[in-house]
Coordinates of C-alpha atoms in Angstrom, one line a residue:
Chain A
M1 CA 0.1 0.1 0.0
N2 CA 1.6 3.5 -1.2
A3 CA 0.0 5.3 1.1
I4 CA 1.0 3.8 4.0
T5 CA 4.5 3.5 3.3
G6 CA 4.1 7.2 2.1
A7 CA 2.7 8.0 5.5
Y8 CA 5.8 6.4 7.1
D9 CA 8.1 8.2 5.3
W10 CA 5.8 11.7 6.0
L11 CA 6.2 11.0 9.8
A12 CA 10.1 10.0 9.5
T13 CA 10.8 13.5 8.0
G14 CA 12.0 15.8 10.4
A15 CA 10.9 18.9 8.3
N16 CA 7.1 17.7 9.0
W17 CA 7.9 18.0 12.8
Q18 CA 9.2 21.4 12.9
G19 CA 7.8 24.9 12.4
E20 CA 4.6 26.6 12.6
K21 CA 2.3 24.0 10.3
G22 CA 4.6 21.4 12.1
V23 CA 3.7 18.1 14.3
W24 CA 4.9 19.6 17.2
H25 CA 3.2 22.8 16.9
R26 CA -0.1 21.4 16.1
L27 CA 0.1 18.9 18.9
A28 CA 1.0 21.8 21.3
E29 CA -2.1 23.6 20.0
H30 CA -4.3 20.1 20.4
L31 CA -3.7 19.6 24.0
Y32 CA -3.9 23.0 24.8
F33 CA -7.3 23.4 23.3
S34 CA -8.6 19.9 24.7
G35 CA -6.7 20.3 28.3
V36 CA -8.3 23.8 29.1
C37 CA -11.8 22.7 27.7
L38 CA -11.8 19.5 29.5
A39 CA -11.1 21.3 32.9
V40 CA -13.5 23.9 32.2
A41 CA -16.2 21.5 31.3
C42 CA -15.4 19.6 34.4
L43 CA -15.8 22.6 36.7
I44 CA -19.1 23.5 35.1
A45 CA -20.5 19.9 34.8
L46 CA -19.3 18.0 37.8
P47 CA -20.6 20.3 40.6
L48 CA -24.1 20.6 39.2
A49 CA -24.2 16.9 38.5
L50 CA -22.8 16.0 41.9
Y51 CA -25.5 18.3 43.6
L52 CA -28.3 17.3 41.6
G53 CA -27.6 13.7 42.2
H54 CA -27.2 14.2 46.1
I55 CA -30.7 16.2 46.3
G56 CA -31.9 13.6 43.7
K57 CA -33.5 16.3 41.3
G58 CA -32.9 17.3 37.7
G59 CA -32.5 13.6 36.2
A60 CA -34.5 14.1 33.1
L61 CA -32.2 17.2 32.5
A62 CA -28.8 15.2 33.3
V63 CA -29.9 11.9 31.4
N64 CA -31.5 14.0 28.3
I65 CA -28.5 16.2 27.9
S66 CA -26.6 13.5 26.3
N67 CA -29.6 12.4 24.1
V68 CA -29.0 16.1 22.8
G69 CA -25.5 16.2 22.5
R70 CA -25.8 13.1 20.4
A71 CA -28.1 14.7 17.8
V72 CA -26.0 17.9 17.4
P73 CA -23.4 17.4 14.7
T74 CA -20.1 18.7 16.1
L75 CA -19.3 20.1 12.9
A76 CA -22.2 22.0 12.3
L77 CA -21.6 23.6 15.9
L78 CA -18.3 24.5 15.1
I79 CA -19.0 26.1 11.9
L80 CA -21.8 28.2 13.1
L81 CA -20.1 29.5 16.0
T82 CA -17.1 30.4 13.4
L83 CA -19.7 32.5 11.5
T84 CA -21.0 34.1 14.5
P85 CA -19.5 37.5 15.9
L86 CA -17.6 35.5 18.2
G87 CA -15.4 34.0 15.2
E88 CA -13.6 37.3 15.1
H89 CA -12.2 36.5 18.4
G90 CA -9.7 34.1 17.3
D91 CA -10.0 30.5 19.5
A92 CA -13.6 31.6 21.0
P93 CA -15.4 29.4 18.8
T94 CA -13.7 26.1 19.2
L95 CA -13.1 26.5 22.9
I96 CA -16.6 27.1 23.5
A97 CA -17.6 24.0 21.0
L98 CA -15.2 21.8 22.8
V99 CA -16.6 22.7 26.4
L100 CA -20.1 22.1 25.0
F101 CA -19.6 18.9 23.8
A102 CA -17.7 17.8 26.6
V103 CA -20.7 18.7 29.4
P104 CA -22.9 16.1 28.2
P105 CA -21.2 12.7 29.2
L106 CA -19.6 14.3 32.5
L107 CA -22.9 15.4 33.6
T108 CA -25.0 12.3 32.7
N109 CA -22.5 10.0 34.1
A110 CA -21.8 11.8 37.1
Y111 CA -25.3 12.2 37.9
L112 CA -26.2 8.6 37.4
G113 CA -23.2 7.6 39.6
M114 CA -24.6 9.9 42.2
R115 CA -27.9 8.0 41.8
E116 CA -26.9 4.4 41.5
V117 CA -25.4 4.4 45.0
D118 CA -27.5 1.7 46.7
R119 CA -30.2 3.5 48.6
A120 CA -29.8 1.3 51.8
V121 CA -26.1 2.0 52.1
V122 CA -27.3 5.8 52.0
E123 CA -30.0 5.2 54.6
A124 CA -27.3 3.4 57.0
A125 CA -25.2 6.5 56.7
R126 CA -28.1 8.8 57.5
G127 CA -28.9 6.2 60.3
M128 CA -25.3 6.4 61.6
G129 CA -25.9 10.3 61.9
M130 CA -24.0 11.5 59.2
S131 CA -24.9 14.9 57.8
G132 CA -25.6 15.9 54.4
G133 CA -21.8 16.8 53.6
Q134 CA -20.6 13.8 55.3
L135 CA -23.1 11.6 53.6
F136 CA -21.5 13.1 50.1
A137 CA -18.0 13.0 51.0
R138 CA -17.6 9.8 52.8
V139 CA -20.5 7.7 51.1
E140 CA -21.8 9.1 48.1
L141 CA -18.9 10.4 46.2
P142 CA -16.3 7.5 46.4
L143 CA -19.0 4.9 45.3
A144 CA -19.9 7.1 42.5
Y145 CA -16.6 7.6 41.5
P146 CA -16.0 4.9 39.3
L147 CA -18.9 6.4 36.8
I148 CA -17.6 9.8 37.2
M149 CA -14.0 8.8 36.1
T150 CA -16.1 7.1 33.0
G151 CA -17.7 10.6 32.2
V152 CA -14.3 12.2 32.4
R153 CA -12.6 9.6 30.1
S154 CA -15.7 9.9 27.4
A155 CA -15.5 14.0 27.9
G156 CA -11.7 13.6 27.3
V157 CA -12.0 11.4 24.1
Q158 CA -14.8 13.7 22.9
V159 CA -12.6 16.9 23.5
V160 CA -9.7 15.3 21.3
A161 CA -12.3 14.3 18.3
T162 CA -13.7 17.6 18.3
A163 CA -10.6 19.8 18.8
T164 CA -9.6 17.6 15.4
L165 CA -12.8 18.4 13.9
A166 CA -11.9 22.3 14.6
A167 CA -9.4 22.2 11.9
M168 CA -12.2 21.8 9.5
A169 CA -13.8 25.3 10.9
G170 CA -10.1 26.8 10.0
E171 CA -8.6 26.3 13.8
G172 CA -5.4 24.8 14.3
G173 CA -4.4 21.5 16.0
L174 CA -3.7 18.1 14.6
G175 CA -6.6 17.9 12.5
R176 CA -4.8 20.8 10.6
I177 CA -2.2 18.2 9.2
I178 CA -5.3 16.1 7.9
T179 CA -7.2 19.0 6.4
A180 CA -4.0 20.5 4.7
G181 CA -3.1 16.8 3.1
F182 CA -6.9 16.8 1.7
N183 CA -6.2 20.4 0.1
L184 CA -2.6 19.2 -1.2
Q185 CA -4.6 15.9 -2.4
N186 CA -1.4 14.3 -0.3
T187 CA -2.6 11.3 0.7
P188 CA 0.4 10.0 2.8
Q189 CA 0.1 13.3 4.9
V190 CA -3.7 12.7 5.7
V191 CA -2.8 9.0 6.8
A192 CA 0.0 10.2 8.7
G193 CA -2.2 13.0 10.4
A194 CA -5.0 10.7 11.2
F195 CA -2.5 8.2 12.6
L196 CA -1.5 10.9 14.8
V197 CA -4.6 11.7 16.1
A198 CA -5.8 8.3 16.4
L199 CA -3.0 7.5 18.6
L200 CA -3.3 10.8 20.9
A201 CA -7.2 10.0 21.0
L202 CA -6.2 6.2 22.4
L203 CA -3.2 7.7 24.4
V204 CA -5.7 10.1 26.3
E205 CA -7.9 7.8 27.2
G206 CA -5.3 5.4 28.3
V207 CA -3.8 7.9 30.5
L208 CA -7.4 9.0 31.8
V209 CA -7.9 5.2 32.7
V210 CA -4.9 4.8 34.7
A211 CA -5.3 8.1 36.3
G212 CA -8.7 7.0 37.3
R213 CA -7.5 3.8 38.7
L214 CA -4.8 5.9 40.7
F215 CA -7.0 8.2 42.4
D216 CA -9.8 5.3 43.0
P217 CA -10.7 6.0 46.8
M218 CA -11.7 2.7 47.2
R219 CA -8.6 1.3 46.0
R220 CA -6.7 3.3 48.8
S221 CA -9.0 2.3 51.7
G222 CA -8.7 -1.2 50.5
G223 CA -11.4 -2.3 53.1
V224 CA -14.3 -2.6 50.4
T225 CA -14.2 -5.4 47.8
H226 CA -16.6 -6.2 45.4
Chain B
M1 CA -37.1 43.0 -3.4
A2 CA -37.3 43.0 0.3
E3 CA -36.8 39.2 0.1
Q4 CA -34.1 39.4 -2.2
N5 CA -32.3 41.5 0.6
C6 CA -31.8 38.5 2.9
L7 CA -29.0 36.8 0.4
V8 CA -27.3 40.1 0.1
T9 CA -27.1 41.0 3.5
N10 CA -26.2 37.4 4.5
D11 CA -28.9 36.9 7.0
W12 CA -29.2 33.7 9.3
I13 CA -32.8 33.1 8.3
C14 CA -33.5 33.6 4.8
G15 CA -36.9 32.6 2.9
E16 CA -35.5 33.4 -0.6
Y17 CA -32.5 31.1 0.2
L18 CA -35.0 28.0 1.0
R19 CA -37.1 28.9 -2.5
T20 CA -34.1 29.3 -4.9
R21 CA -32.0 26.4 -3.2
S22 CA -34.7 23.9 -2.5
Q23 CA -33.5 21.5 -4.9
E24 CA -29.7 21.5 -3.5
L25 CA -31.1 21.2 -0.1
T26 CA -33.3 18.3 -1.0
D27 CA -30.6 16.1 -2.8
A28 CA -28.3 16.9 0.2
T29 CA -30.7 15.6 2.5
L30 CA -31.4 12.6 0.6
Q31 CA -27.8 11.6 0.4
H32 CA -27.4 12.3 4.1
V33 CA -30.7 10.0 4.8
G34 CA -29.1 7.6 2.1
I35 CA -25.8 7.4 3.9
T36 CA -27.2 7.0 7.4
L37 CA -29.6 4.2 6.2
A38 CA -27.0 2.0 4.4
S39 CA -24.4 2.5 7.3
V40 CA -27.3 1.5 10.0
A41 CA -28.2 -1.2 7.8
I42 CA -24.9 -2.7 7.0
G43 CA -23.9 -2.2 10.8
L44 CA -27.0 -4.1 11.7
A45 CA -25.9 -6.8 9.4
V46 CA -22.1 -6.9 10.6
S47 CA -23.2 -6.7 14.4
L48 CA -25.4 -9.5 14.5
P49 CA -22.9 -12.0 13.4
L50 CA -20.3 -10.6 15.6
A51 CA -22.7 -11.0 18.6
L52 CA -23.4 -14.1 18.1
L53 CA -19.9 -15.1 17.6
A54 CA -19.2 -13.2 20.8
R55 CA -21.9 -15.0 22.5
R56 CA -20.8 -18.9 21.1
W57 CA -17.1 -18.4 21.5
R58 CA -16.3 -16.6 25.1
F59 CA -12.7 -16.2 24.2
L60 CA -13.7 -14.3 20.9
S61 CA -15.9 -11.9 23.2
G62 CA -13.1 -10.2 24.6
P63 CA -11.5 -9.2 21.3
I64 CA -14.3 -8.3 19.6
L65 CA -15.7 -5.9 22.2
G66 CA -12.4 -4.4 22.7
V67 CA -11.6 -4.0 19.2
T68 CA -14.9 -2.2 18.7
T69 CA -14.8 0.0 21.6
V70 CA -11.1 1.0 20.4
L71 CA -12.6 2.0 17.1
Y72 CA -15.4 4.2 19.2
S73 CA -12.4 6.4 20.4
V74 CA -11.0 7.1 16.9
P75 CA -11.9 10.9 16.0
S76 CA -14.3 10.7 13.1
L77 CA -11.8 13.0 10.8
A78 CA -8.8 10.2 11.6
M79 CA -11.4 7.4 11.0
F80 CA -12.3 8.8 7.4
S81 CA -9.0 9.7 6.7
L82 CA -7.3 6.5 7.7
L83 CA -9.8 4.9 5.3
L84 CA -8.6 7.2 2.5
P85 CA -5.7 4.6 0.8
F86 CA -8.5 2.1 0.9
F87 CA -11.6 4.0 -0.8
G88 CA -10.4 7.0 -2.3
L89 CA -12.8 10.0 -1.9
S90 CA -16.1 8.1 -2.5
V91 CA -19.3 7.5 -0.4
S92 CA -18.1 4.2 0.4
L93 CA -15.3 5.5 2.4
V94 CA -18.1 7.6 4.6
V95 CA -20.4 4.7 4.8
T96 CA -17.4 2.3 6.1
G97 CA -16.2 4.7 8.8
L98 CA -19.9 4.9 10.0
V99 CA -20.4 1.2 9.9
L100 CA -17.4 0.7 12.0
Y101 CA -18.6 3.3 14.7
S102 CA -22.0 1.7 14.7
L103 CA -20.6 -1.8 15.7
T104 CA -19.8 -0.9 19.4
V105 CA -23.2 0.2 20.5
L106 CA -24.6 -2.5 18.3
V107 CA -22.6 -5.4 19.3
R108 CA -23.0 -4.6 22.6
N109 CA -26.8 -3.9 22.7
I110 CA -27.4 -7.2 20.9
L111 CA -25.4 -9.3 23.2
A112 CA -26.7 -7.7 26.2
G113 CA -30.3 -8.4 24.7
L114 CA -29.1 -12.1 23.9
Q115 CA -27.4 -12.6 27.4
A116 CA -30.7 -11.2 29.0
V117 CA -33.1 -14.0 27.6
P118 CA -34.4 -16.1 30.4
E119 CA -33.1 -19.7 30.6
E120 CA -36.5 -21.0 31.0
A121 CA -37.7 -19.7 27.6
R122 CA -34.7 -21.5 26.1
D123 CA -35.5 -24.7 27.9
A124 CA -38.9 -24.5 26.8
A125 CA -38.5 -23.7 23.3
R126 CA -36.1 -26.6 23.4
G127 CA -38.2 -29.1 24.9
M128 CA -40.6 -28.3 22.1
G129 CA -38.1 -29.5 19.6
Y130 CA -36.7 -26.2 18.5
G131 CA -33.4 -26.5 16.9
P132 CA -30.7 -23.6 17.2
L133 CA -31.8 -21.6 14.5
R134 CA -35.4 -21.5 15.1
L135 CA -34.6 -21.0 18.6
L136 CA -32.4 -17.6 17.7
W137 CA -35.1 -16.7 15.2
E138 CA -38.3 -17.3 17.1
V139 CA -37.5 -16.9 20.6
E140 CA -34.1 -15.2 21.2
L141 CA -34.3 -12.4 18.8
P142 CA -37.5 -11.6 19.4
L143 CA -36.6 -11.3 23.0
A144 CA -33.8 -9.3 22.4
L145 CA -35.5 -6.9 20.2
P146 CA -36.2 -4.3 22.6
A147 CA -32.1 -3.8 23.4
L148 CA -31.4 -4.3 20.0
L149 CA -33.8 -1.2 18.6
A150 CA -32.5 0.7 21.6
G151 CA -28.8 0.2 20.1
V152 CA -30.4 0.8 16.6
R153 CA -31.9 4.2 18.1
I154 CA -28.8 5.5 19.8
T155 CA -26.7 4.3 16.5
T156 CA -29.2 6.2 14.1
V157 CA -28.9 9.4 15.8
S158 CA -25.2 9.7 16.2
T159 CA -24.9 8.5 12.6
V160 CA -27.1 11.4 11.1
A161 CA -24.8 13.8 13.1
L162 CA -21.6 12.2 12.0
T163 CA -22.5 12.0 8.5
T164 CA -21.7 15.7 8.3
V165 CA -18.1 14.7 8.7
G166 CA -18.0 12.8 5.6
A167 CA -18.2 16.4 4.2
I168 CA -14.3 16.3 4.0
V169 CA -14.5 13.9 1.0
D170 CA -17.3 15.7 -0.3
Y171 CA -19.9 13.0 0.4
G172 CA -21.5 14.5 3.7
G173 CA -24.7 14.9 2.8
L174 CA -26.2 18.3 4.6
G175 CA -22.3 18.5 6.0
T176 CA -21.4 19.3 2.3
L177 CA -23.6 22.4 2.3
I178 CA -22.5 23.6 6.0
L179 CA -18.7 23.2 5.2
D180 CA -19.5 25.1 1.9
G181 CA -21.1 27.6 3.8
L182 CA -18.2 28.1 5.7
D183 CA -15.9 28.7 3.1
T184 CA -18.5 31.3 1.3
T185 CA -19.8 32.4 4.8
F186 CA -23.2 31.9 3.6
K187 CA -25.1 32.0 7.3
A188 CA -28.5 31.2 5.9
Q189 CA -27.2 27.9 4.1
V190 CA -25.2 26.8 7.1
L191 CA -27.7 27.4 9.6
T192 CA -30.5 25.9 7.5
A193 CA -28.5 22.6 6.8
S194 CA -27.7 22.3 10.3
V195 CA -31.0 22.5 11.6
L196 CA -32.5 20.2 8.7
C197 CA -29.5 17.7 10.4
V198 CA -30.9 18.1 13.9
L199 CA -34.5 17.4 12.7
L200 CA -33.3 14.4 10.7
A201 CA -31.7 13.2 14.1
V202 CA -34.9 13.7 15.9
V203 CA -37.5 12.2 13.0
A204 CA -35.2 9.3 13.0
D205 CA -35.4 8.8 16.5
L206 CA -39.1 9.1 16.6
L207 CA -39.9 6.8 14.0
L208 CA -37.7 4.0 15.5
L209 CA -39.3 4.8 18.7
G210 CA -42.8 4.2 17.2
L211 CA -41.1 0.9 15.6
Q212 CA -39.9 -0.3 18.5
R213 CA -43.4 0.2 20.5
W214 CA -45.2 -1.7 17.7
L215 CA -43.0 -4.6 17.4
T216 CA -42.4 -5.1 21.0
P217 CA -45.9 -4.3 22.6
W218 CA -45.1 -6.5 25.5
T219 CA -42.2 -4.2 26.9
R220 CA -44.9 -1.6 27.7
V221 CA -46.4 -3.8 30.6
H222 CA -43.0 -4.4 32.2
R223 CA -41.8 -0.8 32.1
I224 CA -41.5 -0.5 36.0
R225 CA -39.7 -3.9 36.3
T226 CA -37.3 -3.0 33.5
S227 CA -36.5 0.7 34.2
R228 CA -33.7 0.0 36.5
A229 CA -32.2 -2.3 33.8
A230 CA -32.8 0.3 31.3
R231 CA -31.2 3.1 33.5
K232 CA -28.2 0.7 33.7
A233 CA -28.1 0.3 29.9
A234 CA -28.2 3.9 29.7
V235 CA -24.6 4.7 31.2
A236 CA -22.9 2.6 28.6
K237 CA -24.1 4.5 26.1
V238 CA -23.1 8.2 26.9
A239 CA -19.9 8.3 25.0
E240 CA -20.0 9.6 21.7
P241 CA -17.4 9.8 18.7
A242 CA -17.5 12.8 17.3

């Protein structure tokens, strides 16, 4: 397959990694967009979802928001935002779109995680005289943790994917290598860029899985096994 | 003249655009629907045997579920681009990419549906002399239908949205109009095509919901008993390729 050896040659060429349009710069842009937006999305979605889960309200919102997120095409939203006055402010459309698409998986998973906590355990904790805050911090949060992390992982993958699509709306990031390849009708460059993007997405997912296990509160306490 | 102005002033909402470009919009919508239908149909045809293989041979279920999960994490632009050397700039490239995405949810849901078939139902069918094929077709698949159709609904909605990315190879249905609208900063075209795209997803979802109710009338009776399981199933669905 010519395109595959071509892609290998493209990746092996040092010049393709250097400079404004090089892999390193595009990767830095990609990681910057993804990291900032994932953090902002977590700050918005997690407190809200955990609070709603704790008081047991707003379930319809938390669950339906992921259905809405699924029906809205990422590309359409990116391009719509680019054409609004926001488009004159550089990266703003991309950053907003990235946050918007990262919120649904975070919100839905964290909410479901809180609600899936065994009601008997919650009642027992209340019976022991735990306050709302204690119940939240010592019982609900540790038990909801695996699903919260599932949400963070999905959001991370989503953010990396959306940042790739931002290239089609004229933004930077690794997707730019792919779109530039399409414009130049340079299939090896398209494949090389796609390989890098896929690798990044899988790496990000892998890192979030490992981080999730490392910080698992149930792992450290060691007392509870399922 | 006032109507023509909205094209000149590049308004977001423009009746004149709808009137003058209705053919273009219809063509794009039909292409969008065609790509989605083909992808979901092929996805279903591929995932059913995969789910059966994963059920029949335990050692295969890990790799099958693992590979389809990994595919799900690949960003759509990268997925289509990786298929470029194999398919060139063609509609088959877009359909293949969408089929690969559909496998994750479909295989999982079909497998979960088949595994949830009560052992008594199987025993009863075997006792009545059903062979494996007839058992599958007349007992197991109908009982797995709610889970299967739930998977089809999720897959269809995300496929409608993902088809837009096919614009990169000029086969993105409404996505092609959206991307063209960016190059020409044609606001009415971008907004109209985006709204149509969301509408398509909503209509497809409602049609499938109707189909689901019509094909599986018994699920309505047991709603209360299955709601917990349904919520559990919902947990697995929230990851989306973009």
